[in-house]
Amino acid sequence: MEWNLNCLRAIAELRTPLLDTLMQGVTELGGETLFMLFMLVVFWCVDKNKGYFLMLLCFTGTTVNQMLKIAFCIPRPWVLDPSFEIVESARAGATGFSFPSGHTQNAVAAYGGMFCITKKLWVRVVCMALALLIPFSRLYLGVHTPLDVGVSFLIGWLLVLAFYPLLEEIGHRGEVLERIWLILLVPAALFLLYALRVRAGASGDAANFDHAVKTAWSMLGLVLGAIVSVFADRHYTRFETQAVWWAQILKVVLGLALTLTVRVALKAPLTAAFGANSVGDGIRYFAVVLMAGTLWPMTFGWFSLMGRKK
């Protein structure tokens, strides 16, 4: 473990106020909200199967990431070495255990996944650059060690390569996507049971284990919402992603506003109803996916008619 901290100390020598600001900006590009935006733009406006591909990467990556966190329980660098100083602006976003890196997982899922689904060279270059820069930013800011980042980077790319061949199969056989999400109920349920079991037996680091339980409930809600959305689209909605460019912008802006409203507005009442056991987070993420995957796409027929000459 000492070599990990020595690497961080060496990287910390590069810090300047300007680089601190730049790296904090880079690390924000690996956050959950921005990933959701990219995924929804693809899902609503480009190709819904590719959107589900990104969602699959998000779910499996987060599940693997969080299970490893509570299995190894490795503290953050500043806990391992109280004398080590991080860039303070990054502290608020550094929740849970350190190993492996969640931001790195998100970066590979988002930008590695988009690298695979696009043929435009400039987009691929940008995606690859971000898939490398975001993990480095976690090291620069001092919130993760090389081991945290390296393992997440490797797992992320392995998942991208494993799921990418399914895209063609999903395009030819719609029922495959339903089966995949139904199968993913198993790891979602196992993750929740494991997180609850570990939390019940934990004597320390309660906040980190609570974070894992919250994520587990959220992932279960996400999977259940995806199952409903896939079934509804295949059998009822069958929404189209095409529309004139300004209608696409309107679709994304209004849809994202509604989705974020559901995500934010339900938090307080569900927390009040279910307390601190995080069941409300599962319901909340189910509602978010239901809005983004089923309810809002029901309006896409209107958007496709916008701009057409009569």
Coordinates of C-alpha atoms in Angstrom, one line a residue:
M1 CA 0.0 0.0 0.0
E2 CA 2.9 2.3 0.6
W3 CA 3.9 2.4 -3.0
N4 CA 0.3 3.7 -3.8
L5 CA 0.7 6.6 -1.4
N6 CA 4.2 7.3 -2.7
C7 CA 2.8 7.6 -6.2
L8 CA 0.2 10.1 -4.9
R9 CA 2.8 12.1 -3.1
A10 CA 4.8 12.3 -6.4
I11 CA 1.8 13.4 -8.4
A12 CA 0.9 16.0 -5.7
E13 CA 4.2 17.7 -6.5
L14 CA 2.7 18.7 -9.8
R15 CA -0.2 20.7 -8.2
T16 CA -0.7 24.4 -9.0
P17 CA -3.8 26.5 -8.4
L18 CA -4.6 26.5 -12.1
L19 CA -4.2 22.7 -12.4
D20 CA -6.3 22.2 -9.3
T21 CA -9.2 24.0 -11.0
L22 CA -8.7 22.3 -14.3
M23 CA -8.5 18.8 -12.7
Q24 CA -11.6 19.5 -10.6
G25 CA -13.4 20.4 -13.8
V26 CA -12.2 17.2 -15.5
T27 CA -13.2 15.0 -12.6
E28 CA -16.7 16.4 -12.7
L29 CA -17.0 15.0 -16.3
G30 CA -17.1 11.6 -14.7
G31 CA -20.0 12.4 -12.4
E32 CA -23.4 10.6 -12.4
T33 CA -25.5 13.5 -13.6
L34 CA -23.4 14.1 -16.7
F35 CA -23.4 10.4 -17.5
M36 CA -27.2 10.4 -17.3
L37 CA -27.3 13.3 -19.7
F38 CA -25.1 11.5 -22.3
M39 CA -27.1 8.3 -21.9
L40 CA -30.5 10.1 -22.3
V41 CA -29.3 12.0 -25.4
V42 CA -28.3 8.7 -27.0
F43 CA -31.4 6.9 -25.8
W44 CA -33.9 9.6 -26.8
C45 CA -32.3 11.1 -30.0
V46 CA -29.8 8.6 -31.5
D47 CA -30.5 5.0 -30.9
K48 CA -32.4 3.5 -27.9
N49 CA -30.6 0.2 -28.1
K50 CA -27.3 2.1 -27.8
G51 CA -28.8 4.0 -24.9
Y52 CA -29.7 0.7 -23.2
F53 CA -26.1 -0.5 -23.9
L54 CA -24.8 2.5 -21.9
M55 CA -27.3 1.8 -19.1
L56 CA -26.2 -1.8 -18.9
L57 CA -22.6 -0.6 -18.5
C58 CA -23.7 1.8 -15.8
F59 CA -25.5 -0.8 -13.8
T60 CA -23.0 -3.6 -14.1
G61 CA -20.0 -1.3 -13.5
T62 CA -21.6 0.3 -10.5
T63 CA -22.6 -3.0 -9.0
V64 CA -19.2 -4.6 -9.4
N65 CA -17.6 -1.4 -8.1
Q66 CA -19.7 -1.2 -5.0
M67 CA -19.4 -4.8 -4.1
L68 CA -15.6 -4.6 -4.3
K69 CA -15.7 -1.5 -2.1
I70 CA -17.5 -3.2 0.7
A71 CA -15.6 -6.5 0.2
F72 CA -12.2 -4.9 0.7
C73 CA -13.1 -1.8 2.8
I74 CA -10.0 0.1 1.8
P75 CA -10.0 3.7 3.3
R76 CA -9.3 6.8 1.4
P77 CA -5.7 8.0 1.0
W78 CA -6.0 10.8 3.6
V79 CA -7.3 8.2 6.1
L80 CA -4.4 5.8 5.4
D81 CA -2.0 8.7 5.8
P82 CA -3.4 11.7 7.8
S83 CA -0.5 13.8 6.7
F84 CA -1.4 13.5 3.0
E85 CA -3.2 16.5 1.7
I86 CA -5.9 16.3 -1.0
V87 CA -7.3 19.1 -3.2
E88 CA -10.1 20.2 -0.9
S89 CA -12.6 20.9 -3.6
A90 CA -12.7 17.1 -4.4
R91 CA -13.5 16.0 -0.8
A92 CA -17.3 16.4 -1.1
G93 CA -17.5 14.0 -4.1
A94 CA -15.2 11.4 -2.5
T95 CA -17.8 9.2 -0.7
G96 CA -17.6 5.6 0.3
F97 CA -14.5 3.4 0.4
S98 CA -11.6 4.2 -1.8
F99 CA -11.1 0.9 -3.7
P100 CA -12.0 0.8 -6.6
S101 CA -12.7 4.2 -8.1
G102 CA -16.3 5.0 -9.0
H103 CA -15.5 8.0 -11.1
T104 CA -13.1 5.9 -13.2
Q105 CA -15.9 3.3 -13.6
N106 CA -18.3 6.0 -14.8
A107 CA -15.7 7.5 -17.1
V108 CA -15.0 4.2 -18.9
A109 CA -18.7 3.3 -19.0
A110 CA -19.7 6.7 -20.5
Y111 CA -16.8 7.5 -22.7
G112 CA -15.6 4.0 -23.4
G113 CA -19.1 3.0 -24.3
M114 CA -19.6 6.0 -26.6
F115 CA -16.2 5.3 -28.2
C116 CA -17.6 1.9 -29.3
I117 CA -21.0 3.2 -30.6
T118 CA -19.8 6.0 -32.7
K119 CA -17.8 6.0 -36.0
K120 CA -16.8 9.7 -35.9
L121 CA -13.1 10.0 -35.4
W122 CA -13.2 13.3 -33.5
V123 CA -15.8 11.9 -31.1
R124 CA -13.7 8.8 -30.5
V125 CA -10.6 10.9 -29.8
V126 CA -12.4 13.1 -27.3
C127 CA -14.0 10.0 -25.6
M128 CA -10.6 8.2 -25.3
A129 CA -9.0 11.4 -24.0
L130 CA -11.7 11.8 -21.3
A131 CA -11.5 8.0 -20.4
L132 CA -7.8 8.6 -19.6
L133 CA -7.9 12.1 -18.1
I134 CA -10.8 11.5 -15.6
P135 CA -8.9 8.6 -13.9
F136 CA -5.8 10.7 -13.8
S137 CA -7.7 13.6 -12.2
R138 CA -8.7 11.3 -9.3
L139 CA -5.0 10.7 -8.7
Y140 CA -4.1 14.3 -9.1
L141 CA -6.8 15.4 -6.6
G142 CA -5.6 12.8 -4.2
V143 CA -8.9 11.0 -3.6
H144 CA -7.8 7.7 -5.1
T145 CA -4.7 5.6 -5.3
P146 CA -3.2 4.0 -8.5
L147 CA -4.6 0.7 -7.4
D148 CA -8.1 2.1 -7.1
V149 CA -8.0 3.7 -10.5
G150 CA -6.2 0.9 -12.3
V151 CA -8.6 -1.8 -11.2
S152 CA -11.6 0.2 -12.1
F153 CA -10.1 1.2 -15.5
L154 CA -9.5 -2.5 -16.3
I155 CA -12.9 -3.7 -15.2
G156 CA -14.6 -0.9 -17.0
W157 CA -13.0 -1.8 -20.4
L158 CA -13.6 -5.5 -19.9
L159 CA -17.3 -4.7 -19.4
V160 CA -17.4 -2.5 -22.4
L161 CA -15.9 -5.3 -24.6
A162 CA -18.2 -7.9 -23.0
F163 CA -21.4 -6.0 -23.6
Y164 CA -20.6 -4.5 -27.0
P165 CA -21.3 -7.7 -29.0
L166 CA -24.8 -7.8 -27.5
L167 CA -25.8 -4.6 -29.4
E168 CA -26.1 -6.4 -32.8
E169 CA -28.1 -9.2 -31.1
I170 CA -30.4 -6.7 -29.5
G171 CA -31.0 -5.0 -32.8
H172 CA -32.1 -8.3 -34.5
R173 CA -34.0 -9.8 -31.6
G174 CA -35.8 -7.4 -29.3
E175 CA -36.6 -10.0 -26.7
V176 CA -32.9 -10.4 -25.9
L177 CA -32.9 -7.0 -24.1
E178 CA -35.8 -8.1 -21.9
R179 CA -34.0 -11.3 -21.0
I180 CA -30.8 -9.4 -20.2
W181 CA -32.5 -7.1 -17.7
L182 CA -34.5 -9.9 -16.1
I183 CA -31.2 -11.8 -15.6
L184 CA -29.6 -8.7 -14.1
L185 CA -32.3 -8.8 -11.4
V186 CA -30.2 -11.6 -9.8
P187 CA -27.0 -9.7 -9.2
A188 CA -29.1 -6.6 -8.2
A189 CA -30.8 -8.6 -5.5
L190 CA -27.6 -10.4 -4.4
F191 CA -25.8 -7.0 -4.2
L192 CA -28.6 -5.6 -1.9
L193 CA -28.6 -8.7 0.3
Y194 CA -24.8 -8.6 0.6
A195 CA -24.8 -4.9 1.4
L196 CA -27.4 -5.3 4.0
R197 CA -25.6 -8.3 5.6
V198 CA -22.3 -6.5 5.7
R199 CA -23.9 -3.3 7.1
A200 CA -25.6 -5.3 9.8
G201 CA -22.3 -6.8 11.0
A202 CA -20.2 -3.6 10.6
S203 CA -18.7 -2.1 13.7
G204 CA -17.0 0.9 12.0
D205 CA -17.2 3.0 8.9
A206 CA -21.0 3.1 9.2
A207 CA -21.3 6.0 6.7
N208 CA -19.4 4.0 4.0
F209 CA -21.6 0.9 4.5
D210 CA -24.7 3.1 4.5
H211 CA -23.6 4.5 1.1
A212 CA -23.3 0.9 -0.3
V213 CA -26.8 0.0 0.9
K214 CA -28.2 3.2 -0.7
T215 CA -26.5 2.3 -3.9
A216 CA -27.8 -1.2 -3.8
W217 CA -31.4 -0.1 -3.4
S218 CA -30.9 2.5 -6.2
M219 CA -29.5 -0.2 -8.5
L220 CA -32.4 -2.5 -7.8
G221 CA -34.9 0.3 -8.6
L222 CA -32.9 1.1 -11.8
V223 CA -33.1 -2.5 -13.0
L224 CA -36.9 -2.8 -12.2
G225 CA -37.5 0.5 -14.0
A226 CA -35.5 -0.7 -17.0
I227 CA -37.5 -4.0 -17.2
V228 CA -40.7 -2.1 -17.2
S229 CA -39.4 0.4 -19.8
V230 CA -38.0 -2.3 -22.2
F231 CA -41.3 -4.3 -22.0
A232 CA -43.4 -1.2 -22.5
D233 CA -41.4 0.0 -25.5
R234 CA -41.3 -3.4 -27.2
H235 CA -45.0 -4.2 -26.8
Y236 CA -46.7 -0.8 -26.6
T237 CA -44.7 2.4 -27.0
R238 CA -42.3 1.6 -29.8
F239 CA -41.0 5.2 -29.8
E240 CA -38.9 6.7 -32.6
T241 CA -35.8 8.7 -31.9
Q242 CA -35.8 10.8 -35.1
A243 CA -36.9 14.4 -35.2
V244 CA -35.8 17.7 -36.7
W245 CA -32.8 19.1 -34.8
W246 CA -34.6 21.9 -32.9
A247 CA -37.3 19.4 -31.8
Q248 CA -34.5 17.1 -30.5
I249 CA -33.1 19.9 -28.4
L250 CA -36.5 20.6 -27.0
K251 CA -37.0 16.9 -26.4
V252 CA -33.8 16.7 -24.4
V253 CA -34.2 19.9 -22.4
L254 CA -37.8 19.2 -21.4
G255 CA -37.2 15.5 -20.8
L256 CA -34.1 16.1 -18.7
A257 CA -35.9 18.8 -16.7
L258 CA -38.7 16.4 -15.9
T259 CA -36.4 13.5 -15.1
L260 CA -34.3 15.6 -12.7
T261 CA -37.5 17.0 -11.2
V262 CA -38.7 13.4 -10.4
R263 CA -35.2 12.6 -9.0
V264 CA -35.1 15.6 -6.7
A265 CA -38.7 16.1 -5.8
L266 CA -39.2 12.5 -4.6
K267 CA -36.2 12.5 -2.3
A268 CA -37.6 14.3 0.7
P269 CA -41.0 12.6 0.9
L270 CA -39.6 9.2 0.3
T271 CA -36.9 9.7 3.0
A272 CA -39.6 10.9 5.4
A273 CA -41.7 7.9 4.6
F274 CA -39.0 5.2 4.7
G275 CA -36.4 6.8 7.0
A276 CA -32.7 6.1 6.7
N277 CA -33.0 2.5 5.4
S278 CA -32.7 3.7 1.7
V279 CA -35.8 1.8 0.4
G280 CA -37.0 5.2 -0.8
D281 CA -33.9 5.5 -3.0
G282 CA -34.9 2.3 -4.8
I283 CA -38.4 3.7 -5.4
R284 CA -37.0 7.0 -6.5
Y285 CA -34.7 5.5 -9.1
F286 CA -37.5 3.2 -10.3
A287 CA -39.6 6.4 -10.9
V288 CA -36.7 8.2 -12.6
V289 CA -36.1 5.3 -15.1
L290 CA -39.9 5.0 -15.6
M291 CA -40.1 8.7 -16.5
A292 CA -37.0 8.6 -18.8
G293 CA -37.7 5.2 -20.4
T294 CA -41.5 5.0 -20.6
L295 CA -43.5 8.1 -19.8
W296 CA -41.5 10.8 -21.6
P297 CA -40.9 8.7 -24.8
M298 CA -44.7 8.5 -25.1
T299 CA -44.6 12.1 -26.3
F300 CA -42.0 11.4 -29.0
G301 CA -44.6 11.0 -31.7
W302 CA -45.4 14.7 -31.4
F303 CA -41.8 15.7 -31.6
S304 CA -41.3 13.6 -34.8
L305 CA -44.1 15.6 -36.4
M306 CA -42.6 19.0 -35.6
G307 CA -41.0 20.8 -38.5
R308 CA -42.6 18.6 -41.1
K309 CA -44.2 20.3 -44.1
K310 CA -47.9 19.8 -44.5

